Coordinates of C-alpha atoms and ligand atoms in Angstrom, one line a residue:
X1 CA 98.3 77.3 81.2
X2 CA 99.3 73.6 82.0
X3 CA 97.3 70.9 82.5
X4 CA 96.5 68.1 84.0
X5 CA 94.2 64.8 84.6
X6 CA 91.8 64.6 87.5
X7 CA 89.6 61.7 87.8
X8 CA 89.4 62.0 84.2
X9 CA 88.2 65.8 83.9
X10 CA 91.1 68.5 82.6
X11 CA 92.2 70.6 85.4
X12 CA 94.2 74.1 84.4
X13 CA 96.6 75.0 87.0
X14 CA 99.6 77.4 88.1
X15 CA 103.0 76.2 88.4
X16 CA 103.6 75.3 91.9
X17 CA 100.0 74.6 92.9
X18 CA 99.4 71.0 95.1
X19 CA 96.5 68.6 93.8
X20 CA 94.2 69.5 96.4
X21 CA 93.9 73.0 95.2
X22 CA 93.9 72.0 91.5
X23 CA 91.6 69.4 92.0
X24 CA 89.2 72.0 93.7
X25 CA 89.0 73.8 91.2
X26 CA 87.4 71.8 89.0
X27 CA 85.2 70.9 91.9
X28 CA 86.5 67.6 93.1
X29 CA 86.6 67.3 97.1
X30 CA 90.4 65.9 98.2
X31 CA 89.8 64.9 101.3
X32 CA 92.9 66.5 104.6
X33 CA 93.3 67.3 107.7
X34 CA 96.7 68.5 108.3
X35 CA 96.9 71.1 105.0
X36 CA 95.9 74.5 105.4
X37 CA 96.3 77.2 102.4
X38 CA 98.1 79.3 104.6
X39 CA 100.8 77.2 106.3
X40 CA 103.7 75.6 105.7
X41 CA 103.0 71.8 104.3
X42 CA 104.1 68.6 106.2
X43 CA 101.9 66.0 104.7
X44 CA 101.5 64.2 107.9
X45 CA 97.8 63.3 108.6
X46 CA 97.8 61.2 105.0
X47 CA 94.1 62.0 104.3
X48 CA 94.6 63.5 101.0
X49 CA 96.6 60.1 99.1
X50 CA 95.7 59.9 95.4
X51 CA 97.1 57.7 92.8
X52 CA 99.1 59.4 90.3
X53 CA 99.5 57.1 86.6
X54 CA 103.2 56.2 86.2
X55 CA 104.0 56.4 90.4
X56 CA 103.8 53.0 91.9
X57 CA 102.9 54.1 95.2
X58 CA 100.1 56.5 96.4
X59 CA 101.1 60.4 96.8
X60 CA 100.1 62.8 99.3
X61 CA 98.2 65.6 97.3
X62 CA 98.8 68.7 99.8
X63 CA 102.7 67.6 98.9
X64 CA 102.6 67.3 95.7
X65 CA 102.5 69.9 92.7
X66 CA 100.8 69.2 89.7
X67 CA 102.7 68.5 86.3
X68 CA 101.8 68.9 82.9
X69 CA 99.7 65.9 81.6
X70 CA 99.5 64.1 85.0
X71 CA 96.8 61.5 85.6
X72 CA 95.2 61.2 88.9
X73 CA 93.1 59.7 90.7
X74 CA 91.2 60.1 93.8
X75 CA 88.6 57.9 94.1
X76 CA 90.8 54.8 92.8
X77 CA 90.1 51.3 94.9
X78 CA 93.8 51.9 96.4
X79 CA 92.7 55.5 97.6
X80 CA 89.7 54.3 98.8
X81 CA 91.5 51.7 101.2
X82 CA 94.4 54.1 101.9
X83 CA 91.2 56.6 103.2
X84 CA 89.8 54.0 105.4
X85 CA 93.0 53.1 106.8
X86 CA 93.9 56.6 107.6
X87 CA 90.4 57.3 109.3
X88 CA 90.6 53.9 111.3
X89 CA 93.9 54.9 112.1
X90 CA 93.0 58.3 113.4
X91 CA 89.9 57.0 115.0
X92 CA 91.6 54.7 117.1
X93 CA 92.1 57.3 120.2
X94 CA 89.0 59.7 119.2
X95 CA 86.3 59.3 121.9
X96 CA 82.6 59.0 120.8
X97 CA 81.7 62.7 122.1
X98 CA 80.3 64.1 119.2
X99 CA 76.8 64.6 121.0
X100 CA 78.7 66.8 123.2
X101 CA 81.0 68.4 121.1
X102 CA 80.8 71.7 120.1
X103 CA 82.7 71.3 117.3
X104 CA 79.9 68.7 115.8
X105 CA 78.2 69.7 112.8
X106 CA 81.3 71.7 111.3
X107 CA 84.2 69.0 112.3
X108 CA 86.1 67.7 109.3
X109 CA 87.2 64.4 111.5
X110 CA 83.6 63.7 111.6
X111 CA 82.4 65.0 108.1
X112 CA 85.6 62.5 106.7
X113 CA 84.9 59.9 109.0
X114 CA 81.0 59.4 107.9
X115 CA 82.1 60.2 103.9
X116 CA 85.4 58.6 103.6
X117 CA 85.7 56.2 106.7
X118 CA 84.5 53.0 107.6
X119 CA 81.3 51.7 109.9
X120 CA 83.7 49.5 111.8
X121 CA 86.7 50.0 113.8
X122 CA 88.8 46.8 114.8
X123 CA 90.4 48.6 117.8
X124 CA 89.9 46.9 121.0
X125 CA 92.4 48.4 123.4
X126 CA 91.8 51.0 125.6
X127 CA 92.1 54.7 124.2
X128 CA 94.8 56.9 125.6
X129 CA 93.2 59.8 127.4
X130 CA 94.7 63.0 128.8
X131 CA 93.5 65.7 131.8
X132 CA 93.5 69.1 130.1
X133 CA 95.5 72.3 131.1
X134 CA 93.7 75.4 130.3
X135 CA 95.0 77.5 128.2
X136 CA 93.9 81.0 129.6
X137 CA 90.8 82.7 128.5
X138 CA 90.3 82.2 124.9
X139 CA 90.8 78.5 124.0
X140 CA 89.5 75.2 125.7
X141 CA 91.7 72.4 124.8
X142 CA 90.3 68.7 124.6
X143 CA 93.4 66.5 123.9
X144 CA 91.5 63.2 123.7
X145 CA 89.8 64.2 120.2
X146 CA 93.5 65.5 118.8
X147 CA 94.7 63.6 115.5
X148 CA 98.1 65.7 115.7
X149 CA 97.8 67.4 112.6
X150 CA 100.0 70.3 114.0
X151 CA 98.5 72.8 112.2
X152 CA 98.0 74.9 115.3
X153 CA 101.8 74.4 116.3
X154 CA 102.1 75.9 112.7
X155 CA 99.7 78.9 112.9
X156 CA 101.3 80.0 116.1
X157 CA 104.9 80.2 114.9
X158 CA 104.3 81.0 111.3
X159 CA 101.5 83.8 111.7
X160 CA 101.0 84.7 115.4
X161 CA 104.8 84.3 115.6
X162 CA 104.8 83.4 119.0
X163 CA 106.1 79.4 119.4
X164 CA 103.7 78.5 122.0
X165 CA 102.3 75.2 120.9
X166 CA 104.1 72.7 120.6
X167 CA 104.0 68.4 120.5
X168 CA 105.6 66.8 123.9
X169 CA 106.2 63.0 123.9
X170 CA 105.8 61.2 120.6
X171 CA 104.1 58.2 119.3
X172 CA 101.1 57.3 121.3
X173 CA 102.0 59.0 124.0
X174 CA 102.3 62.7 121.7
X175 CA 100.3 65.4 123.2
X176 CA 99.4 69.0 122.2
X177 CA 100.4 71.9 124.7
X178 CA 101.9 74.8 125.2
X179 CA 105.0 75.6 126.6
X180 CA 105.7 74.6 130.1
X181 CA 101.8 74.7 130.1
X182 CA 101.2 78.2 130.3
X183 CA 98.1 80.4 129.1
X184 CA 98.1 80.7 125.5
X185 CA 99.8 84.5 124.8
X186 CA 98.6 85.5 121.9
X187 CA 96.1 88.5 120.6
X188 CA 94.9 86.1 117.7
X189 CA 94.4 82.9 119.6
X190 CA 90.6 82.7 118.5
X191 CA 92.3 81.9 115.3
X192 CA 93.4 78.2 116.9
X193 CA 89.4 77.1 117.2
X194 CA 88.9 77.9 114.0
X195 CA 91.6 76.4 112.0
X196 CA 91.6 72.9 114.3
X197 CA 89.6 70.7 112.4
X198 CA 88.5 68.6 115.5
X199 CA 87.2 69.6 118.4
X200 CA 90.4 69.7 120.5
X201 CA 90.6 73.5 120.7
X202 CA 87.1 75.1 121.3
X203 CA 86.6 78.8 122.0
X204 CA 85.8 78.6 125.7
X205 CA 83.3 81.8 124.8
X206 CA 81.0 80.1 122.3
X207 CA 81.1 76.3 123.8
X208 CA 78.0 74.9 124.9
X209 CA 76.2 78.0 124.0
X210 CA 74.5 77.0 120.7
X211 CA 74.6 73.8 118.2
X212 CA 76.3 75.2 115.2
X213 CA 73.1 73.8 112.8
X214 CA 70.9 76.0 114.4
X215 CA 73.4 79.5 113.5
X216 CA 72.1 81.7 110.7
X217 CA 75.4 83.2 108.8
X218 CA 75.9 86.5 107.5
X219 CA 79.0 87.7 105.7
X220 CA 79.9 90.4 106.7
X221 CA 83.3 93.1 108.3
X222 CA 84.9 93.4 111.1
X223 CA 84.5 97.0 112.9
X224 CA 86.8 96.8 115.3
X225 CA 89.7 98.0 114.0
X226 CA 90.9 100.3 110.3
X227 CA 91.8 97.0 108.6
X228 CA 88.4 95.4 108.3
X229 CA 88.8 91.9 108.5
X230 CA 86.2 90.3 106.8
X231 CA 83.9 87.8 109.2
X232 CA 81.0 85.9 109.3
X233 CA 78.3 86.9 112.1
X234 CA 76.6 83.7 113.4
X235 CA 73.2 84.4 115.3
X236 CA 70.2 82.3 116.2
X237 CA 67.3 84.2 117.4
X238 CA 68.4 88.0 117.1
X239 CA 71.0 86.9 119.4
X240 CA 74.8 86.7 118.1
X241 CA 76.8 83.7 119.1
X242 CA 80.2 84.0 117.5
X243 CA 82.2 85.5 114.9
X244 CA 84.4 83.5 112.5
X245 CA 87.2 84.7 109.7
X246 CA 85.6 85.2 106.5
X247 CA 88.8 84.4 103.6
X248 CA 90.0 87.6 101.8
X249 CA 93.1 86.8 100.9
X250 CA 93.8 90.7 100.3
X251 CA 92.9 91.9 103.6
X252 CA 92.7 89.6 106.5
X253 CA 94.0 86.3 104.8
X254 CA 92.0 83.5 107.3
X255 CA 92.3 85.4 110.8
X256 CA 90.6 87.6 112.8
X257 CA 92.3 88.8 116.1
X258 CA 90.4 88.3 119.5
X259 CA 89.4 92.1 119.7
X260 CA 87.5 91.7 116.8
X261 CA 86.0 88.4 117.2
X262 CA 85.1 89.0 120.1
X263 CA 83.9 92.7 120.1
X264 CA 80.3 91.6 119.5
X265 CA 79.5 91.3 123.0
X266 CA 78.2 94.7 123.2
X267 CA 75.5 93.9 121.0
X268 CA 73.2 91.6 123.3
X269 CA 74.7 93.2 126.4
X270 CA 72.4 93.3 129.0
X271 CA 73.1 97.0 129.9
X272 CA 73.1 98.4 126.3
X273 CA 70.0 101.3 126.3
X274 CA 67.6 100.1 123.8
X275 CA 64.7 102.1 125.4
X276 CA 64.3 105.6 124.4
X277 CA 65.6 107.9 127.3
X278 CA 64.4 111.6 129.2
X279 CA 67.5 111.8 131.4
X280 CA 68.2 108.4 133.5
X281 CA 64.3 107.6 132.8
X282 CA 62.4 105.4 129.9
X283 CA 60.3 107.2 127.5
X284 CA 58.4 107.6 124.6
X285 CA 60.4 108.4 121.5
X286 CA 58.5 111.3 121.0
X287 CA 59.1 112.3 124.4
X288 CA 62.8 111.4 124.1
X289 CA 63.5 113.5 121.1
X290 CA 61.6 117.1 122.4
X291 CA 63.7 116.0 125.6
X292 CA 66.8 115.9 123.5
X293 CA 65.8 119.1 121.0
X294 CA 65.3 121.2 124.1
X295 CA 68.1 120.1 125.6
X296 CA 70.4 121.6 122.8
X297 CA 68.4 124.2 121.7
X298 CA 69.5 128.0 122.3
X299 CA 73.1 126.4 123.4
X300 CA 76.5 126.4 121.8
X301 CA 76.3 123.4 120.3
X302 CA 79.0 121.2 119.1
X303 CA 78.6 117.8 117.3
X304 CA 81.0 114.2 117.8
X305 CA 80.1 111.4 114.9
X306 CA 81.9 107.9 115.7
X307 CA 84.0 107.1 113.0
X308 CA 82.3 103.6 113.7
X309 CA 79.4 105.0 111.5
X310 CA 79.3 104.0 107.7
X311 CA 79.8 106.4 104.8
X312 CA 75.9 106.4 104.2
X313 CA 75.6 107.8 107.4
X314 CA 78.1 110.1 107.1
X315 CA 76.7 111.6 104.2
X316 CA 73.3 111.7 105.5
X317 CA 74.6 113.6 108.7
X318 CA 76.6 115.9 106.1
X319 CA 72.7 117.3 105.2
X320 CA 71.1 116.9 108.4
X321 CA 73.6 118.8 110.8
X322 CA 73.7 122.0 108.8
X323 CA 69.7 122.5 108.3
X324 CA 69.3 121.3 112.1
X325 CA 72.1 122.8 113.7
X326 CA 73.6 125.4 111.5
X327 CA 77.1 127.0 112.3
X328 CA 77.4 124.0 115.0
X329 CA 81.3 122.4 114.3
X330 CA 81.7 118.7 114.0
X331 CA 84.2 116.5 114.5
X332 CA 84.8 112.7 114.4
X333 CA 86.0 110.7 117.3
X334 CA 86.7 107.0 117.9
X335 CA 90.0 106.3 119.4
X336 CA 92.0 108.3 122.1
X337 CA 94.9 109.6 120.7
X338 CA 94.1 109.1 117.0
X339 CA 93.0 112.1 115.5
X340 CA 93.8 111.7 111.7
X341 CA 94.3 109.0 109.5
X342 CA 97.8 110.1 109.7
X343 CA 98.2 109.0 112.7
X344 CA 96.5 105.4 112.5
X345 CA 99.3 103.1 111.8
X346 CA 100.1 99.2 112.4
X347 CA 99.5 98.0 115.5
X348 CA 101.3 95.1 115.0
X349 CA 102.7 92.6 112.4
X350 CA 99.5 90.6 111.6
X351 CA 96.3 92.6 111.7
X352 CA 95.3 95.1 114.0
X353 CA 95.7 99.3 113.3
X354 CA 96.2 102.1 115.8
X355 CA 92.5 103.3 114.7
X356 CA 90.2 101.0 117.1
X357 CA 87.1 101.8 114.9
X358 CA 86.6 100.7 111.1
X359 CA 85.7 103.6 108.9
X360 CA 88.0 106.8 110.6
X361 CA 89.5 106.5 106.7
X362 CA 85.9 106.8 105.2
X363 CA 84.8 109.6 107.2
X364 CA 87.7 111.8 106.6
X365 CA 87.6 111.5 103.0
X366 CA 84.0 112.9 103.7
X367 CA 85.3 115.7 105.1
X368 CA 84.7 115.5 109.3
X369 CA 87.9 117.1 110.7
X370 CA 88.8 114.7 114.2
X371 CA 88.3 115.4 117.6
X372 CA 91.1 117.3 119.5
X373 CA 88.9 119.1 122.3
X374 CA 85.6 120.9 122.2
X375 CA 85.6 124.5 121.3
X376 CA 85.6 127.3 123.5
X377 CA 82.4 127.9 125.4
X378 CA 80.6 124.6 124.0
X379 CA 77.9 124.2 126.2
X380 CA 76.0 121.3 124.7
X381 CA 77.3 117.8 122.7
X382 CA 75.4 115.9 120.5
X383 CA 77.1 112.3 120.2
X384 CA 76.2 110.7 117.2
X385 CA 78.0 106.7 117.4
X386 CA 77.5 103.8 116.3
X387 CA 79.0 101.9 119.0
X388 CA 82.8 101.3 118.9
X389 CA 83.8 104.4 119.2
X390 CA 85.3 105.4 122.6
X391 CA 83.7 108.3 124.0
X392 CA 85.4 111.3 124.9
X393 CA 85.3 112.5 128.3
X394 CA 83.0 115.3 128.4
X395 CA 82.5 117.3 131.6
X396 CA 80.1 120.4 132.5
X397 CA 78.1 120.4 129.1
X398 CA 74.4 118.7 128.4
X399 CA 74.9 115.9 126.4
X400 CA 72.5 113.7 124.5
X401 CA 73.2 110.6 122.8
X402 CA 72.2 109.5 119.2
X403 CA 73.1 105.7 118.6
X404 CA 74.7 102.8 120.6
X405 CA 75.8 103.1 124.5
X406 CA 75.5 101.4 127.8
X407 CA 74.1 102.2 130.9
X408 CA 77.3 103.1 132.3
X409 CA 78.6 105.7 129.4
X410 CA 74.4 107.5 129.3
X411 CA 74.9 108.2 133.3
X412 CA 74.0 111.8 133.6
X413 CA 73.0 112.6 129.5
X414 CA 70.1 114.7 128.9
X415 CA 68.7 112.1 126.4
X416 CA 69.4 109.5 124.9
X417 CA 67.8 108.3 121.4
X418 CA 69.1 104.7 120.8
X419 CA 70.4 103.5 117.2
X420 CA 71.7 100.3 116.1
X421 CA 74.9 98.9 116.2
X422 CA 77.3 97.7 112.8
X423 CA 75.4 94.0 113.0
X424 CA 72.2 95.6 112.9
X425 CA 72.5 97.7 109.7
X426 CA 73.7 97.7 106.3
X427 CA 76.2 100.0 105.2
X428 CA 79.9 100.8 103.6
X429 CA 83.4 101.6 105.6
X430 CA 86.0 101.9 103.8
X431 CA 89.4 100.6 105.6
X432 CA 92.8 102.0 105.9
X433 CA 93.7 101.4 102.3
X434 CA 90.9 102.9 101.1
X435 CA 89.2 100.2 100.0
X436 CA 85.1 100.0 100.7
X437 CA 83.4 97.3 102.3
X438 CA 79.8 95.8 103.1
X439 CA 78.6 95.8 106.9
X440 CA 75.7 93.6 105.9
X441 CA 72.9 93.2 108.5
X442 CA 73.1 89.9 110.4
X443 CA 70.3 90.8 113.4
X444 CA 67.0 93.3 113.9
X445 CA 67.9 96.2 116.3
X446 CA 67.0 94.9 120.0
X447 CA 64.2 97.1 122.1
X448 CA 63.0 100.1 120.6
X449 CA 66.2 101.1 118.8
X450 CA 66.2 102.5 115.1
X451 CA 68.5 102.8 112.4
X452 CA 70.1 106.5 112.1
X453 CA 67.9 107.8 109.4
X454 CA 65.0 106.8 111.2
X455 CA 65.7 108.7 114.1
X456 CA 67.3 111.6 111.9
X457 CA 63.5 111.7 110.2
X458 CA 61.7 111.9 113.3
X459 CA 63.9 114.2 114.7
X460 CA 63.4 116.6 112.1
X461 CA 60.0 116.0 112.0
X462 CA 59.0 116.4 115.4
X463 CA 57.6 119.5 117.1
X464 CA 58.6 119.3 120.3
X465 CA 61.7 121.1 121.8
X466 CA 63.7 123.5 119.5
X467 CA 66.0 123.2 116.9
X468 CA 68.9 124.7 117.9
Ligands
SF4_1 S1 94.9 70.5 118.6 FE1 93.7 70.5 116.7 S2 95.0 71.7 115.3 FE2 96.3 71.1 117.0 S3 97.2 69.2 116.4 FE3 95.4 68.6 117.5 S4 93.8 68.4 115.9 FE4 95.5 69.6 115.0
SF4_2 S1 92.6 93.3 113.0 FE1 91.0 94.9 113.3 S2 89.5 94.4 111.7 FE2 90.8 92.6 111.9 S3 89.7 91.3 113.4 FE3 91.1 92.6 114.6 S4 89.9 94.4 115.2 FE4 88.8 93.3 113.5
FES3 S1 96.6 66.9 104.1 FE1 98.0 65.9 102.9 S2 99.0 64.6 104.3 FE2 97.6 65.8 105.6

């Protein structure tokens, strides 16, 4: 492998890979704003200058690949002025909100400012400011803290691939919008927060709600669709505040789309049961369970299991069901209209899948056969989910329901015996390529609810009702 000289430590690198990435690697911090892994390079914001031995002026690292036997330095007296410059220069508009910016704590403007910058500013003149257009019902823009690094003019027309930002006037006077100001259009415009690195695009869900400092972070996957992005839960209290892209460059590159990001809002709903349930009433567990037994018991029985369940589950239910409910069929369900994983396909050019929950692909290879319609004569459904899973629409049978639902869906089941959702529970999905993933447990199931085996244990333990 080549190599090169960084601030006097050996660096390997790849043909074709830019100083910043080389430099990281042997774990020296190039300071940019305008860069990003995944998008074309402009070198405009000049944060990431180094000197390069044998080059009389100072380079832009994001622009410039490394060379075999190259000698740089970042942390040169020349850099150092160079970064003060920049960050004066890019200071000059930026208000003082940082105590009431959400994007404080995690903002690389401020980060750079306090690590490269400098105390003093010698701007006197008044900053330029802008009233804000809103741009529909994802993103919050704040134009007055933009340094016009264009990367989210880049990430709409080189991933979303929908040209929808885009930088009106120039000099001063330049401003970030969108086209004729309209509502931002895309399915992945969550993406825009995260990749700003001010706080001139703020998700309009998470803002004000929560100083990122006091977030606990959990790696963990997306369930909301069969790709599995991989995310990172962010919770203070038991209660979820956002989800952010986790990087796999394999999978889900930097992105998440807005279904996913934002499908952890039936979590901490306030109408999700968490109480055990005799018909529309609170009960004991107990209670709840010889409620539910009895309901089934002496019926014909047939059994739905979310494909939003993990493989663990999966194979636990593969023992339980037979001893409990022997000769009952089961099938898996999850999206209308997706049966198999044949028929989960792209749902569009970026992310998404057909199959709106995450482990349809796992639970097949288990052996569940899907959902088409419930067999002749059924008379009772157990629904088994973990969450996602869209319920089938099941008239003129008793139903009780193992696992996550709202108010709304429980109207007029026999029991219900709640479980805990995919950020409550540790577990492996495996996504439409067949490779497995981690649902790692970011919160403690709210109320009285109970992870499947629990429940699985007590039902089989208690001696109320019947087994069917
Ligand atoms: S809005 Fe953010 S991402 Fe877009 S140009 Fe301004 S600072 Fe960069
Ligand atoms: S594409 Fe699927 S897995 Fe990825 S963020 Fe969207 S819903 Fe989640
Ligand atoms: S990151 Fe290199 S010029 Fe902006």
């Amino acid at each position: 492998m080549p190599k090169c000289i960084i601030d006097g430590r050996e660096a390997e690198f790849t043909p074709g890979q830019n100083l910043v990435e080389v430099a990281k690697k042997v774990g020296i911090q190039i300071p940019f704003f305008c860069y990003h892994p995944a998008l074309t390079v402009v070198a405009q914001c000049r944060m990431c200058v180094v000197e390069i031995e044998k080059m009389p002026k100072l380079q832009t690292a994001c622009s410039t690949p490394a060379a075999e036997g190259m000698v740089v330095k970042t942390r040169s007296e020349k850099v150092i002025q160079a970064q003060k410059a920049t960050m004066e220069f890019l200071l000059i508009n930026h208000p003082l909100d940082c105590p009431v910016c959400d994007k404080s704590g995690e903002c690389d403007l401020q980060d750079f400012s306090f690590k490269y910058g400098d105390a003093y500013s010698r701007y006197t003149e008044e900053k330029r400011t802008y009233v804000d257009l809103d741009m529909g019902p994802v993103i919050k823009k704040n134009m007055n803290r933009c340094i016009h690094c264009t990367r989210c003019i880049r990430f709409g027309t080189e991933v979303a691939g929908i040209h929808e930002m885009v930088a009106v006037q120039r000099g001063n006077n330049t401003e970030i919008t969108t086209i004729d100001g309209r509502p931002l259009e895309t399915d992945y415009a969550g993406n825009y927060a995260d990749l700003c690195p001010t706080g001139s695009l703020l998700l309009k869900d998470f803002r004000f709600k929560k100083r990122v400092w006091f977030l606990k972070r959990t790696s963990t996957v997306c369930e909301g669709c069969a790709r599995g992005c991989n995310m990172t839960i962010h919770q203070d209290n038991n209660v979820i505040y956002r989800c952010t892209a986790r990087e796999n460059l394999e999978i889900n590159k930097y992105w998440l789309c807005d279904e996913g990001r934002f499908n952890f809002h039936y979590v901490n709903a306030e109408d999700r049961v968490v109480e055990p349930r005799s018909g529309a009433s609170a009960a004991e567990w107990a209670d709840a369970i010889a409620v539910a037994k009895s309901a089934v018991s002496g019926k014909k029985l047939a059994v739905l299991v979310g494909s939003d369940l993990t493989q663990e589950e999966g194979k636990l239910l593969l023992e339980f069901l037979p001893k409990n409910f022997s000769g009952a069929p089961v099938f898996h369900f999850g999206t209308p209209g997706i049966r198999s994983s044949q028929e989960d396909a792209a749902a569009d050019r970026i992310l998404k899948r057909k199959s709106k929950t995450a482990n349809l692909h796992g639970l097949e290879k288990l052996g569940f056969k899907g959902f088409d319609s419930l067999p002749a004569g059924t008379s009772a459904v157990l629904v088994i989910r973990g969450g996602r899973a869209t319920l089938p629409e099941l008239k003129g049978v008793t139903t009780v329901g193992l696992g996550v639902f709202r108010d709304s869906e429980a109207q007029g089941f026999a029991a219900v015996l709640p479980g805990a959702s995919f950020a409550e529970k540790d577990g492996t999905i495996v996504n439409f390529e067949g490779r497995e993933q981690h649902l790692r447990r970011a919160i403690n199931p709210p109320g009285q609810s109970k992870q499947l085996p629990e429940i699985l244990m007590m039902w089989a333990n208690s001696k109320g009702g019947q087994n069917a």
